[in-house]
Short mmCIF file of C-alpha atoms in Angstrom, two decimals:
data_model
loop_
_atom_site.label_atom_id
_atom_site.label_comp_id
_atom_site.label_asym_id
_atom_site.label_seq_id
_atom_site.Cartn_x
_atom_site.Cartn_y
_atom_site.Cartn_z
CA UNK A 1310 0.00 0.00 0.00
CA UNK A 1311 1.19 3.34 -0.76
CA UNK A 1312 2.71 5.26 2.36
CA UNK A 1313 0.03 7.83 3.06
CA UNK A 1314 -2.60 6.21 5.44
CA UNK A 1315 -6.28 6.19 4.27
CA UNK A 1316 -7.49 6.73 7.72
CA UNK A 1317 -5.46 9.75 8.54
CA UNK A 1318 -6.14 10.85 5.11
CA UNK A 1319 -9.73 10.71 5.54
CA UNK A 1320 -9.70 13.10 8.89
CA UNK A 1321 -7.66 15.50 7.09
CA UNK A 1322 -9.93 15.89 3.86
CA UNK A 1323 -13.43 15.19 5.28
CA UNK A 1324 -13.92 18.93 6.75
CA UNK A 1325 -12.46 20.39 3.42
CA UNK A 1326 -14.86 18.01 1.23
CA UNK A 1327 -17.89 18.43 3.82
CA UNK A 1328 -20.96 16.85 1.17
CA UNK A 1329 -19.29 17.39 -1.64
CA UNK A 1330 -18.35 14.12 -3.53
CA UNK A 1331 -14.56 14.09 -3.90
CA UNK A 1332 -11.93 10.94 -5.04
CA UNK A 1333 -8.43 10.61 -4.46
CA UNK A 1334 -5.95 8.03 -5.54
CA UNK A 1335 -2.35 7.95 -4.10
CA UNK A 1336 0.20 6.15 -6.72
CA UNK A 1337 3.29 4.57 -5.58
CA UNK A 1338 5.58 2.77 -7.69
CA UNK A 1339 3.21 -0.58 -8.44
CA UNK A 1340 0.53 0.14 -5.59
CA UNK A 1341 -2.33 2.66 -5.50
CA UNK A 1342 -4.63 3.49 -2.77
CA UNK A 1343 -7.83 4.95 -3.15
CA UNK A 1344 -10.30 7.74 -0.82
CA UNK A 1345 -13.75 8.18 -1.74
CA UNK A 1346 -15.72 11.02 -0.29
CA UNK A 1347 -20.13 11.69 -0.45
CA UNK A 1348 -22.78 9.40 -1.05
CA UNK A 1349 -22.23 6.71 -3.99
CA UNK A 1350 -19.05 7.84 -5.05
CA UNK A 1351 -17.03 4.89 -6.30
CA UNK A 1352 -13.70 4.16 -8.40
CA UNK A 1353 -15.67 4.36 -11.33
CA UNK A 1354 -18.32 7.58 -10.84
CA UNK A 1355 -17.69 10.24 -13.56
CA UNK A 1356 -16.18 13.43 -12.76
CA UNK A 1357 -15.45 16.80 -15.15
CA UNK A 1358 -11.69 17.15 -14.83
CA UNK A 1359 -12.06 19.96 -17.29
CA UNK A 1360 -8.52 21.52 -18.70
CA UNK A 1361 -6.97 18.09 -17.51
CA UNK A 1362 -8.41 16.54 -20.48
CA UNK A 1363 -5.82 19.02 -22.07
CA UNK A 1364 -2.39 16.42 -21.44
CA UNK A 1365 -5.15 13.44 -23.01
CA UNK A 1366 -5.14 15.36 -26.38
CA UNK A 1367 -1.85 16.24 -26.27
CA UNK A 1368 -0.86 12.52 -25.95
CA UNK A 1369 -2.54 11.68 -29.53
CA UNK A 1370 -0.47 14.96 -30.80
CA UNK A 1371 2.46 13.47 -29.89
CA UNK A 1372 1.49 10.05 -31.99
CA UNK A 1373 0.78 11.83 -34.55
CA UNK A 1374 4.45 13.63 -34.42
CA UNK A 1375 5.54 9.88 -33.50
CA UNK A 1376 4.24 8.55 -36.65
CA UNK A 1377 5.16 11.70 -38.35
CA UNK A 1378 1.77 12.72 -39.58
CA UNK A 1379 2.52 15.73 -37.84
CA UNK A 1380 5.08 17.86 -37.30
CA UNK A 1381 6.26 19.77 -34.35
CA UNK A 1382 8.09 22.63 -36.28
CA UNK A 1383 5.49 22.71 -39.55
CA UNK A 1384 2.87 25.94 -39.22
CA UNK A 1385 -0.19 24.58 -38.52
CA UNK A 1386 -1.67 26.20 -41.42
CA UNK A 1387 -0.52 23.25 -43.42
CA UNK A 1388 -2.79 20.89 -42.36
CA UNK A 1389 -5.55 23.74 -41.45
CA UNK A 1390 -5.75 24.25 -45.34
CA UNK A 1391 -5.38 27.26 -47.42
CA UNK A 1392 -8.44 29.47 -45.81
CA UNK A 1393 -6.29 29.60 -42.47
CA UNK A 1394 -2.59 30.88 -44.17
CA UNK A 1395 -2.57 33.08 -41.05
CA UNK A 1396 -2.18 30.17 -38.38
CA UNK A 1397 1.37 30.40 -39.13
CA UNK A 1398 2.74 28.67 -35.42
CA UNK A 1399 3.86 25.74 -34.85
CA UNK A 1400 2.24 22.60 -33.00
CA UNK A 1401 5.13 23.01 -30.42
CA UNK A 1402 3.67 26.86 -29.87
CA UNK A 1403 0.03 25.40 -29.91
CA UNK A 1404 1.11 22.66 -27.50
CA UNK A 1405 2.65 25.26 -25.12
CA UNK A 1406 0.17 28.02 -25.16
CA UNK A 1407 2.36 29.99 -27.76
CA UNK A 1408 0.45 30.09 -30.54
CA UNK A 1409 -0.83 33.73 -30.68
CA UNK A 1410 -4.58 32.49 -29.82
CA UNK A 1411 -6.88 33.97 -27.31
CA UNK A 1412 -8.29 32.28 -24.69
CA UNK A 1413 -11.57 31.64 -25.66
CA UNK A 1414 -12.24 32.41 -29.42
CA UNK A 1415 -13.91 35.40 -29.88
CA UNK A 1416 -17.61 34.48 -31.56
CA UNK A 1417 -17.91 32.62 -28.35
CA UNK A 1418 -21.70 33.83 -27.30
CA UNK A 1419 -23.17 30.64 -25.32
CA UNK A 1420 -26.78 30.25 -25.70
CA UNK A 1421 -26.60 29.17 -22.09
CA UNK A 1422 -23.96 30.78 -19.56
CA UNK A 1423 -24.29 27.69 -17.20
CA UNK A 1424 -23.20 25.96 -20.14
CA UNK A 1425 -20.97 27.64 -22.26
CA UNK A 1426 -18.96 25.89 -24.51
CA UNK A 1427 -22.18 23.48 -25.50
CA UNK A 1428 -23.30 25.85 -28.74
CA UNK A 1429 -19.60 26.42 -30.13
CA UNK A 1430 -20.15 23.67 -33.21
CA UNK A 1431 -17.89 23.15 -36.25
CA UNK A 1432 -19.67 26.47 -38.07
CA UNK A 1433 -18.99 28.66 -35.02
CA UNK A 1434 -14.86 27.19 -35.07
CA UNK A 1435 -14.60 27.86 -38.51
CA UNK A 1436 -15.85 30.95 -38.26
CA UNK A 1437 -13.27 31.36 -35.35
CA UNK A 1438 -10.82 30.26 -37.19
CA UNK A 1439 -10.69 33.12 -40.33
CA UNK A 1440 -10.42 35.89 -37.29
CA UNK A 1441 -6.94 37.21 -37.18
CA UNK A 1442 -5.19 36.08 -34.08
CA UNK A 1443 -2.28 37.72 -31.80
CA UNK A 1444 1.72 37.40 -31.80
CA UNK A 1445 3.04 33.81 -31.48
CA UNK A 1446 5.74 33.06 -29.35
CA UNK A 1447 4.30 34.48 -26.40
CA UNK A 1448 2.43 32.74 -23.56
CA UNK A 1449 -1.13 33.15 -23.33
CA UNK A 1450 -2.95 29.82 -21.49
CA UNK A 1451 -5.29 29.07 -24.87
CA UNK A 1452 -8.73 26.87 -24.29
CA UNK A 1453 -8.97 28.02 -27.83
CA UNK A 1454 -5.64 26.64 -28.78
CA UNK A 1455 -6.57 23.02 -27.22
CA UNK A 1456 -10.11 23.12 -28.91
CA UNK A 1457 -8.42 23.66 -32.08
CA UNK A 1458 -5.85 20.77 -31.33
CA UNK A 1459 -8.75 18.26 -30.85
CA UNK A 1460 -10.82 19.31 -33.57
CA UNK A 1461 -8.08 19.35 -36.14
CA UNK A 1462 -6.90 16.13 -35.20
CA UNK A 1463 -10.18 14.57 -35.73
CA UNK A 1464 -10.31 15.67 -39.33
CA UNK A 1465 -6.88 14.30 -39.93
CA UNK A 1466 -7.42 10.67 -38.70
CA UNK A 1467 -11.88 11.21 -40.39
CA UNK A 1468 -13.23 10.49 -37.25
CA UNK A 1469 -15.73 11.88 -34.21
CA UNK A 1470 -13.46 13.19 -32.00
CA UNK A 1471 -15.43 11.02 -29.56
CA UNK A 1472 -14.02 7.94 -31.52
CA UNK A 1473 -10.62 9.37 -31.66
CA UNK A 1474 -10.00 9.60 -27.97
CA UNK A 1475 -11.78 5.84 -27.35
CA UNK A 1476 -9.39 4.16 -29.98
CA UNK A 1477 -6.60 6.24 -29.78
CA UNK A 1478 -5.91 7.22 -25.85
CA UNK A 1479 -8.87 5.96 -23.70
CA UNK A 1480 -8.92 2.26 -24.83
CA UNK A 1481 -5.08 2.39 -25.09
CA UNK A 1482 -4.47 3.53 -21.26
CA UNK A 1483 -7.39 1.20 -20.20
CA UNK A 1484 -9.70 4.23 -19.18
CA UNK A 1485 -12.29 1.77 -19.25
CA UNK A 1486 -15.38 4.88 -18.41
CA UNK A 1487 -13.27 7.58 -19.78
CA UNK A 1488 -15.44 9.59 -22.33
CA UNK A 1489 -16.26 13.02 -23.69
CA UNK A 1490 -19.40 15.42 -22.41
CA UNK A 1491 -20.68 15.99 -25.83
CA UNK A 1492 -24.13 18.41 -26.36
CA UNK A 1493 -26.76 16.36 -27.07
CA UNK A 1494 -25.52 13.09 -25.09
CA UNK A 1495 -26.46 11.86 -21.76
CA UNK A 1496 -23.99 10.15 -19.81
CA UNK A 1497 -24.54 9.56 -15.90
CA UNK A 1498 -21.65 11.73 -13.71
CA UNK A 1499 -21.78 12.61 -10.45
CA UNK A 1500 -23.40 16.10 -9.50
CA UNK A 1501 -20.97 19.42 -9.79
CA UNK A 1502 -21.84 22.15 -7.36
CA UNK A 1503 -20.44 25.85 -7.04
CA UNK A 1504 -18.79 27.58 -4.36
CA UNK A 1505 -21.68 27.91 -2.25
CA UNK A 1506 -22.15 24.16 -2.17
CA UNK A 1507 -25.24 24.47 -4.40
CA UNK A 1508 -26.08 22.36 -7.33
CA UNK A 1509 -24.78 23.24 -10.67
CA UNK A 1510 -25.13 22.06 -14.47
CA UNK A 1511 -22.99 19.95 -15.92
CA UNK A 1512 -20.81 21.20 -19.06
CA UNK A 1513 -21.62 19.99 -22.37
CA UNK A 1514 -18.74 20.72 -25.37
CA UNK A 1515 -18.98 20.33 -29.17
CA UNK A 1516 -16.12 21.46 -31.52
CA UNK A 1517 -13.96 22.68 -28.50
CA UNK A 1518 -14.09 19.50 -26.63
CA UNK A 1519 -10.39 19.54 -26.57
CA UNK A 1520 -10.47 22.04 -24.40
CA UNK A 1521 -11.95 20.48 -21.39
CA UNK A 1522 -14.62 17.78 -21.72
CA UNK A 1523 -13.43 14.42 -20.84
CA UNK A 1524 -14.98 12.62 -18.25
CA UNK A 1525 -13.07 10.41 -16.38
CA UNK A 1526 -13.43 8.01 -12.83
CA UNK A 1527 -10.92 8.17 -10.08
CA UNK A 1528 -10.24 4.15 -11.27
CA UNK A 1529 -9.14 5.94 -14.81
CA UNK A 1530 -7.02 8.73 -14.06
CA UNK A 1531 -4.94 6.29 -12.29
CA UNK A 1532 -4.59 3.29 -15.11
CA UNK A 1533 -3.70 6.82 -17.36
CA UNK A 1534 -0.91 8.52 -14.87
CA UNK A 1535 0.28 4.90 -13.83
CA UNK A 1536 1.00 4.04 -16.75
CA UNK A 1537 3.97 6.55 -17.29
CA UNK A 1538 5.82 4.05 -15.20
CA UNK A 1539 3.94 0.92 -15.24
CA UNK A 1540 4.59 -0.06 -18.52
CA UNK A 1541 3.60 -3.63 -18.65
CA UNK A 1542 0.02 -2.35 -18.13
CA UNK A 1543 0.23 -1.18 -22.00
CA UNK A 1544 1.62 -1.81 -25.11
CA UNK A 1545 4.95 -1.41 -26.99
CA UNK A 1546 3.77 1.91 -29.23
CA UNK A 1547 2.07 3.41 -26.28
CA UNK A 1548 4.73 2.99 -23.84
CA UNK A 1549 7.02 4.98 -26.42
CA UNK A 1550 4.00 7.59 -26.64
CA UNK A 1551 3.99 7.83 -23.47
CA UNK A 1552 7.73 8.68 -22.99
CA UNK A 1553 7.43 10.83 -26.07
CA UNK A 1554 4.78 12.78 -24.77
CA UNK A 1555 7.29 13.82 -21.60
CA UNK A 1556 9.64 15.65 -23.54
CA UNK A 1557 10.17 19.23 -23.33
CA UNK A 1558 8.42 21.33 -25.44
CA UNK A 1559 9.67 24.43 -23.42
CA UNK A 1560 11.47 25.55 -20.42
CA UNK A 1561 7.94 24.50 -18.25
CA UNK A 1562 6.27 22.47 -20.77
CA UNK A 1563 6.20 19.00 -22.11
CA UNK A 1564 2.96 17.57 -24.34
CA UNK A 1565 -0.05 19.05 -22.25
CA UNK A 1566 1.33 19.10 -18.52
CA UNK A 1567 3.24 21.87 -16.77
CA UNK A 1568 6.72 20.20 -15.49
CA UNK A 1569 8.92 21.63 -12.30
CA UNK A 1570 12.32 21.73 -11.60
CA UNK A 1571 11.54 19.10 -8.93
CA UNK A 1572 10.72 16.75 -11.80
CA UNK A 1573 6.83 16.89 -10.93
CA UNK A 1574 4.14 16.60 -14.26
CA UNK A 1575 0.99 18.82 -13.13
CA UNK A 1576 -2.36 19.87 -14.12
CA UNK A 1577 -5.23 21.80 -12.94
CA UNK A 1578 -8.87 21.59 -14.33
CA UNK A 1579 -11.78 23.57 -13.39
CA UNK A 1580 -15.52 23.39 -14.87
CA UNK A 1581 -18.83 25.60 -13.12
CA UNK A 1582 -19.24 22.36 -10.83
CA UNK A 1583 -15.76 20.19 -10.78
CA UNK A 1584 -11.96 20.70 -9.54
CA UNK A 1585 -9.44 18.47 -10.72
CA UNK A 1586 -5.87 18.48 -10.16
CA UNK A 1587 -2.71 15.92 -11.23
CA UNK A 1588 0.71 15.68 -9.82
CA UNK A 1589 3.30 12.84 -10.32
CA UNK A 1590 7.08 11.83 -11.01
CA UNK A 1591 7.74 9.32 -13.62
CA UNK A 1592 11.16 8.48 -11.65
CA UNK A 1593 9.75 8.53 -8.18
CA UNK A 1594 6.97 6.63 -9.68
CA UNK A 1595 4.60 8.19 -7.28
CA UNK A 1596 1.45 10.18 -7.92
CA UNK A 1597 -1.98 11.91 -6.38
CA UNK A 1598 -4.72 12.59 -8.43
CA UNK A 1599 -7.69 14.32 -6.67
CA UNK A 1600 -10.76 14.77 -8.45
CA UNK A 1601 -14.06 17.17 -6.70
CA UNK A 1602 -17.54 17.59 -7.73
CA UNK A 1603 -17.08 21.13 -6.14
CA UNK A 1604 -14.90 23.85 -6.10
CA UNK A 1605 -12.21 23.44 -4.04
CA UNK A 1606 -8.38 24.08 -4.01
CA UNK A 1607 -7.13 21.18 -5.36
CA UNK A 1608 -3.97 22.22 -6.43
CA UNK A 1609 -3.42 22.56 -3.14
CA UNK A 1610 -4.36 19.49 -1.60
CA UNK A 1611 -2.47 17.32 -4.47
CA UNK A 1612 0.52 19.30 -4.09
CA UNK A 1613 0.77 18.64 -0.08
CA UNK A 1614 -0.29 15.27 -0.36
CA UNK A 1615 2.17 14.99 -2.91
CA UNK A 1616 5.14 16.66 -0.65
CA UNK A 1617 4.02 14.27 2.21
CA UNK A 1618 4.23 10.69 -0.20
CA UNK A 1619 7.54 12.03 -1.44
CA UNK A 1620 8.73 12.53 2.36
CA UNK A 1621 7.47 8.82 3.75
CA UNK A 1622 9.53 7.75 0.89
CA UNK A 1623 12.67 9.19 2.43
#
């Protein structure tokens, strides 16, 4: 079992949680141990981890680089086609928020505010896609960029990009629940509330998907950040996608995740109802992965549990 204690665990994170419903899976070397907070909440309930679905895409960018489809150093423009000349960065600079995009694209009006990414559909990204866009090279944190990523990929390999992330990532890292919130589909997660504890609606996507709308259960994130060490759980090409995917894109970046000088892989996700957050060391082969239906600090928390596995390991 990993080092951390599940009971002393427990009294430190139940006041924080209170009712919200709240998973957290502690990864060392081959051994994982798992807390499960609120009514019902199992290994395999559905949370939002929102912009952690970001490293997920990522990891199919860096197959397609892999199996040089793509390139790292080509403007994207050339596989955008010849409407979208001015998309003249690189996947490297879309991969590591360089790319000159905004945020959020700029014809983003949601029908809905509690749900706003739902109405963005291929017309609306197109659409996006013809506006003229900002300076590459410097750093501006893109949901735009990552929506872009997915949706391009998708039209490279002439799939959903629903069937793109089950064949090419999901089934792959055994993420046996893993799938996309996708407007018009219901799938059964848990319940999301806001800051004031209240309930909240769950976030559909469409074109920008990419972006943030992977659903995932405390029993997948783990097979997925497990994996980066665990390599007989997967096979040949993915454990060299996996490796791949680690290298440095830029001083703090590798394929999706934020890296530290400590060596630590992170990242955060956020939707209206869900908190997410990542942390692990491939070398260590340790991990935490805490996933709310709430808002809470989860950076945080995964960081200090983090600190405290890396210290029992002393």
């Amino acid at each position: 079992m990993p080092a951390l204690e599940l009971s002393k665990l427990a009294q430190q994170l139940a006041p924080v949680f209170g009712e919200l419903p709240a998973a957290i899976v502690i990864l060392d070397k081959d051994s994982r141990a798992s807390y499960f907070h609120g009514d019902g909440v199992h290994g395999n309930s559905l949370f939002e981890i929102g912009s952690v679905s970001k490293p997920l895409f990522a990891l199919l960018a860096s197959q397609l680089v892999m199996d040089e489809i793509w390139s790292l150093e080509a403007p994207l423009s050339e596989v955008l086609g010849k409407d979208f000349e001015h998309h003249n960065y690189s996947l490297k600079q879309l991969l590591t928020h360089r790319s000159g995009l905004p945020r959020l694209p700029k014809n983003l009006f949601p029908q809905s505010i509690d749900d706003p990414y739902a109405s963005f559909d291929t017309k609306a990204m197109t659409q996006a896609l013809m506006m003229p866009i900002g300076h590459k090279g410097n750093y501006v944190y893109s949901n735009f960029g990552y929506g872009v990523l997915g949706w391009q990929m998708a039209k490279e390999l002439g799939v959903t990009q629903l069937a793109m992330m089950q064949k090419h990532v999901f089934n792959k890292l055994r993420m046996a629940h893993a799938t996309l919130s996708l407007t018009g589909e219901v799938v059964h997660k848990l319940q999301g509330h806001d800051h004031f504890g209240d309930p909240v609606s769950n976030w559909h996507f469409d074109s920008l998907v990419g972006a943030g709308g992977v659903l995932a259960s405390a029993a997948d994130m783990a097979n997925w950040i497990s994996a980066y060490w665990k390599k007989e759980d997967v096979d040949i090409k993915t454990k060299s996608i996996l490796k791949a995917s680690l290298t440095s894109l830029s001083d703090d970046m590798v394929y999706g995740f934020s890296k530290g000088q400590n060596g630590r892989y992170f990242h955060d996700g956020k939707t209206a109802g869900f908190s997410a957050m990542v942390v692990f060391d491939p070398i260590q082969q340790l991990g935490v992965i805490v996933l709310v239906g709430g808002e809470r600090n989860t950076n945080n928390i995964a960081m200090s549990l983090f600190s405290q596995l890396e210290e029992k390991e002393k």
